[in-house]
PDB file of C-alpha atoms in Angstrom:
ATOM      1  CA  MET A1030      -4.253  15.179 -19.363  1.00 49.00           C
ATOM      2  CA  ARG A1031      -1.534  14.520 -16.277  1.00 51.00           C
ATOM      3  CA  PRO A1032      -2.763  16.560 -13.648  1.00 53.00           C
ATOM      4  CA  LEU A1033      -5.916  15.024 -14.073  1.00 52.00           C
ATOM      5  CA  MET A1034      -4.609  11.164 -13.435  1.00 54.00           C
ATOM      6  CA  ILE A1035      -2.817  12.264 -10.420  1.00 56.00           C
ATOM      7  CA  ALA A1036      -6.160  14.485  -9.005  1.00 52.00           C
ATOM      8  CA  ALA A1037      -8.070  10.920  -9.521  1.00 52.00           C
ATOM      9  CA  CYS A1038      -5.221   9.015  -7.911  1.00 51.00           C
ATOM     10  CA  LEU A1039      -5.538  11.747  -5.040  1.00 49.00           C
ATOM     11  CA  ALA A1040      -9.157  11.277  -4.563  1.00 49.00           C
ATOM     12  CA  LEU A1041      -8.944   7.121  -4.738  1.00 48.00           C
ATOM     13  CA  THR A1042      -6.268   7.165  -2.269  1.00 47.00           C
ATOM     14  CA  THR A1043      -9.206  10.003  -0.070  1.00 43.00           C
ATOM     15  CA  ALA A1044     -12.198   7.243  -0.746  1.00 42.00           C
ATOM     16  CA  VAL A1045     -10.236   4.691   0.871  1.00 41.00           C
ATOM     17  CA  ALA A1046      -8.624   5.982   2.962  1.00 41.00           C
ATOM     18  CA  PHE A1047     -12.305   7.394   4.612  1.00 39.00           C
ATOM     19  CA  ALA A1048     -14.019   4.003   3.235  1.00 41.00           C
ATOM     20  CA  ASP A1049     -16.452   2.346   6.163  1.00 39.00           C
ATOM     21  CA  GLU A1050     -14.109  -0.122   7.977  1.00 40.00           C
ATOM     22  CA  PRO A1051     -16.386  -2.837  10.711  1.00 43.00           C
ATOM     23  CA  LYS A1052     -16.642  -1.001  13.981  1.00 41.00           C
ATOM     24  CA  GLN A1053     -14.720  -2.744  16.202  1.00 46.00           C
ATOM     25  CA  GLU A1054     -15.767  -3.288  20.283  1.00 47.00           C
ATOM     26  CA  PRO A1055     -12.918  -2.356  22.374  1.00 47.00           C
ATOM     27  CA  ALA A1056     -10.815  -5.461  23.909  1.00 51.00           C
ATOM     28  CA  ALA A1057     -10.948  -6.106  26.808  1.00 51.00           C
ATOM     29  CA  THR A1058      -8.716  -4.452  29.351  1.00 48.00           C
ATOM     30  CA  THR A1059      -5.240  -7.059  30.364  1.00 46.00           C
ATOM     31  CA  THR A1060      -4.442  -8.418  33.951  1.00 47.00           C
ATOM     32  CA  ALA A1061      -0.929  -8.807  34.453  1.00 48.00           C
ATOM     33  CA  ALA A1062      -2.045 -12.827  35.139  1.00 52.00           C
ATOM     34  CA  THR A1063      -3.251 -12.249  31.435  1.00 46.00           C
ATOM     35  CA  PRO A1064      -0.619 -10.128  28.754  1.00 46.00           C
ATOM     36  CA  ALA A1065      -1.369  -8.520  25.827  1.00 46.00           C
ATOM     37  CA  PRO A1066      -0.739 -10.641  22.965  1.00 46.00           C
ATOM     38  CA  ALA A1067       2.103 -10.025  20.620  1.00 46.00           C
ATOM     39  CA  ALA A1068       1.207  -7.874  17.597  1.00 48.00           C
ATOM     40  CA  ALA A1069       1.566  -8.871  14.122  1.00 51.00           C
ATOM     41  CA  THR A1070       3.974  -7.307  11.904  1.00 52.00           C
ATOM     42  CA  PRO A1071       3.709  -7.342   8.579  1.00 52.00           C
ATOM     43  CA  ALA A1072       6.354  -9.729   7.630  1.00 53.00           C
ATOM     44  CA  ALA A1073       4.757 -11.782  10.219  1.00 71.00           C
ATOM     45  CA  LEU A1074       1.296 -11.712   8.167  1.00 84.00           C
ATOM     46  CA  LYS A1075      -0.482 -14.414   5.636  1.00 91.00           C
ATOM     47  CA  GLY A1076      -0.626 -12.115   2.546  1.00 94.00           C
ATOM     48  CA  ASP A1077      -3.526 -13.863   0.748  1.00 95.00           C
ATOM     49  CA  ALA A1078      -3.217 -12.720  -3.043  1.00 94.00           C
ATOM     50  CA  ALA A1079      -6.547 -13.003  -4.600  1.00 95.00           C
ATOM     51  CA  ALA A1080      -7.707 -10.347  -1.629  1.00 95.00           C
ATOM     52  CA  GLY A1081      -4.785  -8.577  -2.751  1.00 94.00           C
ATOM     53  CA  LYS A1082      -5.745  -8.024  -6.303  1.00 94.00           C
ATOM     54  CA  GLN A1083      -9.308  -6.436  -4.801  1.00 94.00           C
ATOM     55  CA  LEU A1084      -6.686  -3.705  -3.453  1.00 94.00           C
ATOM     56  CA  ILE A1085      -4.108  -2.966  -6.491  1.00 92.00           C
ATOM     57  CA  TYR A1086      -6.405  -1.317  -8.460  1.00 89.00           C
ATOM     58  CA  THR A1087      -5.132   2.519  -7.690  1.00 86.00           C
ATOM     59  CA  CYS A1088      -0.978   1.144  -8.051  1.00 90.00           C
ATOM     60  CA  GLN A1089      -2.045   0.531 -11.675  1.00 84.00           C
ATOM     61  CA  GLY A1090      -1.986   4.977 -12.272  1.00 82.00           C
ATOM     62  CA  CYS A1091       1.035   4.458 -12.192  1.00 83.00           C
ATOM     63  CA  HIS A1092       3.464   1.219 -11.666  1.00 86.00           C
ATOM     64  CA  GLY A1093       0.693  -0.232 -14.654  1.00 79.00           C
ATOM     65  CA  ILE A1094       1.501   2.471 -16.621  1.00 76.00           C
ATOM     66  CA  THR A1095       4.941   1.232 -19.198  1.00 77.00           C
ATOM     67  CA  GLY A1096       7.869   3.482 -18.964  1.00 76.00           C
ATOM     68  CA  TYR A1097       5.696   6.042 -17.028  1.00 75.00           C
ATOM     69  CA  LYS A1098       7.981   8.865 -15.113  1.00 72.00           C
ATOM     70  CA  ASN A1099       6.399  11.746 -12.774  1.00 70.00           C
ATOM     71  CA  ALA A1100       6.413  15.158 -13.821  1.00 68.00           C
ATOM     72  CA  TYR A1101       7.836  16.350 -11.154  1.00 63.00           C
ATOM     73  CA  PRO A1102      10.400  15.667  -9.858  1.00 65.00           C
ATOM     74  CA  SER A1103      10.553  13.785 -12.821  1.00 71.00           C
ATOM     75  CA  TYR A1104      12.020  10.249 -11.694  1.00 73.00           C
ATOM     76  CA  HIS A1105      10.969   6.582 -13.390  1.00 77.00           C
ATOM     77  CA  VAL A1106       8.061   5.138 -11.880  1.00 82.00           C
ATOM     78  CA  PRO A1107       9.462   1.282 -11.035  1.00 84.00           C
ATOM     79  CA  ARG A1108       7.561  -1.609 -11.767  1.00 84.00           C
ATOM     80  CA  ILE A1109       6.282  -3.658  -9.060  1.00 91.00           C
ATOM     81  CA  GLY A1110       4.325  -6.825 -10.590  1.00 91.00           C
ATOM     82  CA  GLY A1111       6.620  -8.986  -9.590  1.00 92.00           C
ATOM     83  CA  GLN A1112       8.880  -7.840  -7.090  1.00 93.00           C
ATOM     84  CA  SER A1113      10.231  -9.528  -3.890  1.00 95.00           C
ATOM     85  CA  GLU A1114       7.397  -9.886  -1.570  1.00 96.00           C
ATOM     86  CA  GLN A1115       9.271  -8.721   1.047  1.00 96.00           C
ATOM     87  CA  TYR A1116      10.722  -6.198  -0.009  1.00 95.00           C
ATOM     88  CA  LEU A1117       7.020  -4.437  -0.776  1.00 95.00           C
ATOM     89  CA  LEU A1118       5.925  -5.884   2.385  1.00 96.00           C
ATOM     90  CA  ASN A1119       9.484  -3.198   3.375  1.00 96.00           C
ATOM     91  CA  ALA A1120       9.062  -0.972   1.181  1.00 95.00           C
ATOM     92  CA  LEU A1121       5.109  -0.285   1.352  1.00 96.00           C
ATOM     93  CA  THR A1122       5.863  -0.368   5.093  1.00 97.00           C
ATOM     94  CA  GLU A1123       8.702   2.024   5.390  1.00 97.00           C
ATOM     95  CA  TYR A1124       6.183   4.520   3.311  1.00 95.00           C
ATOM     96  CA  LYS A1125       3.364   4.134   5.991  1.00 96.00           C
ATOM     97  CA  LYS A1126       5.822   4.572   8.984  1.00 96.00           C
ATOM     98  CA  GLY A1127       7.166   7.847   7.483  1.00 95.00           C
ATOM     99  CA  THR A1128       9.972   6.030   7.222  1.00 96.00           C
ATOM    100  CA  ARG A1129      10.692   6.101   3.585  1.00 94.00           C
ATOM    101  CA  LYS A1130       9.685   9.612   1.628  1.00 91.00           C
ATOM    102  CA  HIS A1131       6.961   9.961  -1.372  1.00 89.00           C
ATOM    103  CA  PRO A1132       4.570  11.704  -0.363  1.00 90.00           C
ATOM    104  CA  THR A1133       2.026   9.923  -2.694  1.00 88.00           C
ATOM    105  CA  MET A1134       3.355   6.663  -1.707  1.00 92.00           C
ATOM    106  CA  GLN A1135       3.156   7.489   1.567  1.00 94.00           C
ATOM    107  CA  ALA A1136      -0.075   8.062   1.574  1.00 93.00           C
ATOM    108  CA  GLN A1137      -1.291   4.828  -0.544  1.00 93.00           C
ATOM    109  CA  ALA A1138       0.832   3.182   2.113  1.00 95.00           C
ATOM    110  CA  GLN A1139      -0.778   4.775   5.034  1.00 95.00           C
ATOM    111  CA  SER A1140      -4.594   3.851   3.736  1.00 94.00           C
ATOM    112  CA  PHE A1141      -3.761   0.115   4.481  1.00 96.00           C
ATOM    113  CA  SER A1142      -3.368  -1.950   7.216  1.00 96.00           C
ATOM    114  CA  ASP A1143      -0.861  -4.576   7.785  1.00 96.00           C
ATOM    115  CA  GLN A1144      -3.190  -7.016   6.236  1.00 97.00           C
ATOM    116  CA  ASP A1145      -3.938  -5.415   3.041  1.00 96.00           C
ATOM    117  CA  ILE A1146       0.306  -4.550   2.662  1.00 96.00           C
ATOM    118  CA  ALA A1147       0.380  -8.082   3.252  1.00 97.00           C
ATOM    119  CA  ASN A1148      -1.948  -8.975   0.779  1.00 97.00           C
ATOM    120  CA  ILE A1149      -0.405  -6.392  -2.103  1.00 96.00           C
ATOM    121  CA  ALA A1150       2.833  -8.145  -1.258  1.00 96.00           C
ATOM    122  CA  ALA A1151       1.479 -11.635  -2.043  1.00 96.00           C
ATOM    123  CA  TYR A1152      -0.845 -10.431  -5.732  1.00 96.00           C
ATOM    124  CA  LEU A1153       2.105  -8.471  -7.410  1.00 95.00           C
ATOM    125  CA  SER A1154       4.849 -10.721  -5.944  1.00 95.00           C
ATOM    126  CA  SER A1155       3.048 -13.651  -8.437  1.00 95.00           C
ATOM    127  CA  LEU A1156       3.116 -11.595 -11.239  1.00 91.00           C
ATOM    128  CA  LYS A1157       5.629 -12.478 -14.311  1.00 81.00           C
TER     129      LYS A1157
END
């Protein structure tokens, strides 16, 4: 049963990664007179818990099972509901950048935008 759950999580990850996103028009070129705006960092984004609730369906496959342990390598999967919002922002951002190592979590985080990560952190931190 566990290989089926892992395959389903990977399939969902792939589906999310390749979901149609609205196409953006190329930004107008900037000149020295008009500097480019600073990129928003995940910590600077305001998370929307309602939007985050819609994004955590794949997280529940591992983090929503009480006492779940991964088969190999054997480790306890942490409970993320009620965790600090800043911790969740940092962890997901580090997985996305590849500075925090875990293949499944890296694949999950890379499928999310910075705003998605802020929304997920806002929702999960609101749980008790």
